[in-house]
Amino acid sequence: MIELQQVNKTYSYKKANAVHALVDVSLRINEGELTAIVGKSGSGKSTLLNVLGCMDTFETGTYLFDGKDITHASGKQLATIRNQDIGFVVQDFALIADDTALQNVMLPFYFSRRTSLREAKVQAMHALQQLGMDSMAQKPVNKLSGGQKQRVAIARAIVHQPRLILADEPTGALDSRTAEEIMGVFQELHQNGSTVIIVTHDPGIAQQCSRIIEIQDGKIAGA
């Protein structure tokens, strides 16, 4: 489904304080895989996820998405891919605290004119129901527990039925019991056909994935 070929990413490119975050990274992830990306802090795993999610650019190399070369895609084209094909989940939930769970899940539709407000509400409620959060739809997210907030964040990520779900330390802010529940959600999404990539520092979470990619100093050390 996605493939990187000899990708290099440098922060502060061509400056004295340049940091080579990704070094000749080549990898392929097939559709339907549940993959963990592991590595120490600063190893480049989050940078790799951002490149895969079309959130970050790179200097050299090639990125194939669904067989199409998007290396030189415009910002508008990348935004379309993100909005239509990719769902994001992050450690700190990135929710609008004073808005309800339903309003947060509807957020992706605000960037698309293809869906009416009525249909957006229907799809958002369906996503919340999938995550067992439909009863909390009208509750402000600042009144929810950490696990509930992450379920809302996942509902937002899947509301537009993306083919690829990217999660950056999705259990990092949760207690172990809640983390296991959230990992169960990702496994269920995987079983239903989604391609899921999880960045994690937790070996226990990584071991529950069908594939583990290790990154060290910006290089793929094992896959």
CSV table of C-alpha atoms in Angstrom, one decimal:
chain,number,residue,atom,x,y,z
A,1,MET,CA,0.0,0.0,0.0
A,2,ILE,CA,2.8,2.4,0.9
A,3,GLU,CA,6.5,2.3,0.0
A,4,LEU,CA,9.5,4.5,0.8
A,5,GLN,CA,12.6,4.2,-1.3
A,6,GLN,CA,15.9,5.7,0.1
A,7,VAL,CA,14.2,8.6,1.9
A,8,ASN,CA,16.3,11.2,3.7
A,9,LYS,CA,14.8,13.8,6.0
A,10,THR,CA,16.9,16.6,7.6
A,11,TYR,CA,15.7,19.2,10.0
A,12,SER,CA,17.4,22.6,9.5
A,13,TYR,CA,18.6,21.3,6.1
A,14,LYS,CA,21.9,22.7,4.9
A,15,LYS,CA,22.4,24.6,8.2
A,16,ALA,CA,25.1,24.2,10.8
A,17,ASN,CA,22.7,22.7,13.3
A,18,ALA,CA,21.2,20.2,10.7
A,19,VAL,CA,19.8,17.0,12.2
A,20,HIS,CA,19.6,14.0,9.8
A,21,ALA,CA,16.3,12.5,11.2
A,22,LEU,CA,15.8,9.8,8.5
A,23,VAL,CA,18.8,8.2,6.7
A,24,ASP,CA,18.2,6.3,3.4
A,25,VAL,CA,14.9,4.8,4.8
A,26,SER,CA,13.4,2.1,2.6
A,27,LEU,CA,10.3,0.1,3.6
A,28,ARG,CA,7.1,-1.3,2.3
A,29,ILE,CA,3.9,-1.8,4.2
A,30,ASN,CA,1.2,-3.8,2.6
A,31,GLU,CA,-2.5,-3.1,2.8
A,32,GLY,CA,-4.1,-4.7,5.9
A,33,GLU,CA,-1.0,-4.9,8.0
A,34,LEU,CA,-0.9,-4.0,11.7
A,35,THR,CA,2.6,-2.6,12.2
A,36,ALA,CA,4.5,-1.2,15.1
A,37,ILE,CA,7.4,1.3,14.7
A,38,VAL,CA,9.7,1.2,17.7
A,39,GLY,CA,12.9,3.0,18.8
A,40,LYS,CA,14.4,5.1,21.5
A,41,SER,CA,13.4,8.8,21.9
A,42,GLY,CA,14.9,10.8,19.1
A,43,SER,CA,15.4,7.7,16.9
A,44,GLY,CA,13.3,9.2,14.1
A,45,LYS,CA,10.1,7.1,14.6
A,46,SER,CA,7.7,10.0,14.8
A,47,THR,CA,9.4,11.7,11.9
A,48,LEU,CA,8.9,8.5,9.9
A,49,LEU,CA,5.2,8.5,10.8
A,50,ASN,CA,4.8,12.1,9.8
A,51,VAL,CA,6.4,11.4,6.4
A,52,LEU,CA,4.1,8.4,5.9
A,53,GLY,CA,1.2,10.5,6.8
A,54,CYS,CA,2.1,13.2,4.3
A,55,MET,CA,2.5,15.7,7.2
A,56,ASP,CA,6.2,16.2,6.5
A,57,THR,CA,8.4,16.5,3.4
A,58,PHE,CA,11.8,15.1,2.7
A,59,GLU,CA,14.9,16.0,0.7
A,60,THR,CA,15.6,12.9,-1.3
A,61,GLY,CA,14.0,9.6,-2.0
A,62,THR,CA,10.6,8.4,-3.3
A,63,TYR,CA,7.2,7.8,-1.7
A,64,LEU,CA,4.7,5.6,-3.4
A,65,PHE,CA,1.2,5.7,-2.0
A,66,ASP,CA,-1.1,3.0,-3.4
A,67,GLY,CA,1.3,2.6,-6.3
A,68,LYS,CA,1.3,6.3,-7.2
A,69,ASP,CA,4.5,8.4,-6.8
A,70,ILE,CA,3.5,11.3,-4.5
A,71,THR,CA,7.1,12.5,-3.9
A,72,HIS,CA,6.5,15.8,-5.6
A,73,ALA,CA,2.8,16.1,-5.0
A,74,SER,CA,1.6,19.6,-4.2
A,75,GLY,CA,0.4,20.7,-0.8
A,76,LYS,CA,-3.2,20.6,-2.0
A,77,GLN,CA,-2.7,17.1,-3.3
A,78,LEU,CA,-1.2,15.9,0.0
A,79,ALA,CA,-4.0,17.5,1.9
A,80,THR,CA,-6.5,15.6,-0.1
A,81,ILE,CA,-4.7,12.3,0.6
A,82,ARG,CA,-4.6,13.1,4.3
A,83,ASN,CA,-8.3,14.0,4.4
A,84,GLN,CA,-9.6,11.1,2.3
A,85,ASP,CA,-7.2,8.2,3.0
A,86,ILE,CA,-5.4,8.7,6.3
A,87,GLY,CA,-6.6,8.9,9.9
A,88,PHE,CA,-4.4,10.2,12.7
A,89,VAL,CA,-4.3,9.4,16.4
A,90,VAL,CA,-1.9,11.1,18.7
A,91,GLN,CA,-0.8,10.7,22.4
A,92,ASP,CA,-2.4,13.9,23.7
A,93,PHE,CA,-5.7,13.3,21.9
A,94,ALA,CA,-5.6,16.7,20.1
A,95,LEU,CA,-9.3,17.3,20.9
A,96,ILE,CA,-11.1,20.6,21.3
A,97,ALA,CA,-11.7,20.5,25.1
A,98,ASP,CA,-14.9,22.6,25.3
A,99,ASP,CA,-16.6,20.9,22.3
A,100,THR,CA,-18.6,17.7,22.6
A,101,ALA,CA,-17.4,14.3,21.5
A,102,LEU,CA,-19.7,14.5,18.5
A,103,GLN,CA,-18.4,17.9,17.5
A,104,ASN,CA,-14.8,16.7,17.7
A,105,VAL,CA,-15.5,13.6,15.6
A,106,MET,CA,-17.2,15.8,13.0
A,107,LEU,CA,-14.1,17.9,12.6
A,108,PRO,CA,-12.7,16.2,9.5
A,109,PHE,CA,-15.8,17.0,7.5
A,110,TYR,CA,-15.2,20.7,8.0
A,111,PHE,CA,-12.3,20.4,5.6
A,112,SER,CA,-14.4,18.7,2.9
A,113,ARG,CA,-17.4,20.1,1.1
A,114,ARG,CA,-18.5,16.7,-0.1
A,115,THR,CA,-20.6,15.9,3.0
A,116,SER,CA,-23.6,17.7,4.3
A,117,LEU,CA,-23.9,18.7,8.0
A,118,ARG,CA,-26.7,16.1,8.4
A,119,GLU,CA,-24.7,13.3,6.9
A,120,ALA,CA,-21.6,14.3,8.8
A,121,LYS,CA,-23.6,13.9,12.1
A,122,VAL,CA,-24.8,10.5,11.0
A,123,GLN,CA,-21.3,9.3,10.2
A,124,ALA,CA,-19.9,10.8,13.3
A,125,MET,CA,-22.5,9.1,15.5
A,126,HIS,CA,-21.7,5.8,13.7
A,127,ALA,CA,-18.0,6.2,14.4
A,128,LEU,CA,-18.7,6.9,18.1
A,129,GLN,CA,-21.0,3.9,18.2
A,130,GLN,CA,-18.1,1.7,16.8
A,131,LEU,CA,-16.0,2.9,19.7
A,132,GLY,CA,-18.7,2.4,22.3
A,133,MET,CA,-18.9,6.2,22.9
A,134,ASP,CA,-22.3,7.1,21.4
A,135,SER,CA,-23.8,7.6,24.8
A,136,MET,CA,-21.2,10.3,25.4
A,137,ALA,CA,-21.8,12.1,22.1
A,138,GLN,CA,-23.2,15.3,23.7
A,139,LYS,CA,-20.7,15.4,26.5
A,140,PRO,CA,-17.8,17.9,26.4
A,141,VAL,CA,-14.5,16.1,26.0
A,142,ASN,CA,-13.0,17.9,29.1
A,143,LYS,CA,-15.5,15.8,31.1
A,144,LEU,CA,-14.2,12.5,29.8
A,145,SER,CA,-11.5,10.2,31.1
A,146,GLY,CA,-8.3,9.6,29.3
A,147,GLY,CA,-9.5,6.3,27.8
A,148,GLN,CA,-12.7,7.9,26.7
A,149,LYS,CA,-10.9,10.8,25.1
A,150,GLN,CA,-8.7,8.4,23.1
A,151,ARG,CA,-11.7,6.6,21.9
A,152,VAL,CA,-13.2,9.9,20.7
A,153,ALA,CA,-9.9,10.6,19.0
A,154,ILE,CA,-9.9,7.2,17.3
A,155,ALA,CA,-13.6,7.8,16.2
A,156,ARG,CA,-12.5,11.1,14.6
A,157,ALA,CA,-9.6,9.3,12.8
A,158,ILE,CA,-11.9,6.6,11.3
A,159,VAL,CA,-15.0,8.7,10.7
A,160,HIS,CA,-14.2,9.2,7.0
A,161,GLN,CA,-13.3,5.5,6.6
A,162,PRO,CA,-9.6,6.0,5.8
A,163,ARG,CA,-7.6,3.1,4.4
A,164,LEU,CA,-4.6,4.0,6.6
A,165,ILE,CA,-4.6,4.7,10.3
A,166,LEU,CA,-1.5,6.2,11.9
A,167,ALA,CA,-1.1,6.4,15.7
A,168,ASP,CA,1.7,8.1,17.5
A,169,GLU,CA,2.1,6.8,21.0
A,170,PRO,CA,-1.7,6.3,21.3
A,171,THR,CA,-1.3,4.6,24.7
A,172,GLY,CA,1.5,6.7,26.1
A,173,ALA,CA,-0.8,8.8,28.3
A,174,LEU,CA,-3.0,6.0,29.5
A,175,ASP,CA,-2.8,3.5,32.4
A,176,SER,CA,-2.0,-0.1,31.5
A,177,ARG,CA,-5.6,-1.4,31.7
A,178,THR,CA,-6.9,1.4,29.5
A,179,ALA,CA,-3.9,1.0,27.1
A,180,GLU,CA,-4.9,-2.7,26.6
A,181,GLU,CA,-8.5,-1.6,25.8
A,182,ILE,CA,-7.3,0.9,23.3
A,183,MET,CA,-4.9,-1.6,21.7
A,184,GLY,CA,-7.9,-3.9,21.4
A,185,VAL,CA,-9.7,-1.2,19.4
A,186,PHE,CA,-6.7,-1.0,17.0
A,187,GLN,CA,-6.7,-4.8,16.6
A,188,GLU,CA,-10.4,-4.8,15.8
A,189,LEU,CA,-9.9,-2.1,13.2
A,190,HIS,CA,-7.1,-4.2,11.7
A,191,GLN,CA,-9.3,-7.3,11.6
A,192,ASN,CA,-11.9,-5.2,9.8
A,193,GLY,CA,-9.4,-4.5,7.0
A,194,SER,CA,-7.7,-1.3,8.0
A,195,THR,CA,-4.0,-0.8,7.6
A,196,VAL,CA,-2.7,0.4,11.0
A,197,ILE,CA,0.7,1.7,11.9
A,198,ILE,CA,1.5,2.4,15.6
A,199,VAL,CA,4.6,4.3,16.9
A,200,THR,CA,5.2,3.0,20.4
A,201,HIS,CA,8.0,2.8,23.1
A,202,ASP,CA,6.0,0.0,24.8
A,203,PRO,CA,7.3,-3.5,24.0
A,204,GLY,CA,4.1,-5.0,25.1
A,205,ILE,CA,2.1,-2.9,22.7
A,206,ALA,CA,4.5,-3.7,19.9
A,207,GLN,CA,4.3,-7.4,20.5
A,208,GLN,CA,0.6,-7.3,19.8
A,209,CYS,CA,1.2,-6.1,16.3
A,210,SER,CA,1.8,-8.5,13.4
A,211,ARG,CA,5.0,-6.7,12.4
A,212,ILE,CA,7.6,-4.6,14.2
A,213,ILE,CA,9.9,-2.1,12.5
A,214,GLU,CA,12.8,-0.9,14.6
A,215,ILE,CA,14.5,2.5,13.9
A,216,GLN,CA,17.8,3.6,15.3
A,217,ASP,CA,19.5,6.9,14.6
A,218,GLY,CA,17.2,7.5,11.6
A,219,LYS,CA,17.9,4.1,10.0
A,220,ILE,CA,15.8,1.0,9.7
A,221,ALA,CA,17.5,-1.5,12.0
A,222,GLY,CA,15.0,-4.3,11.6
A,223,ALA,CA,11.6,-5.0,10.0
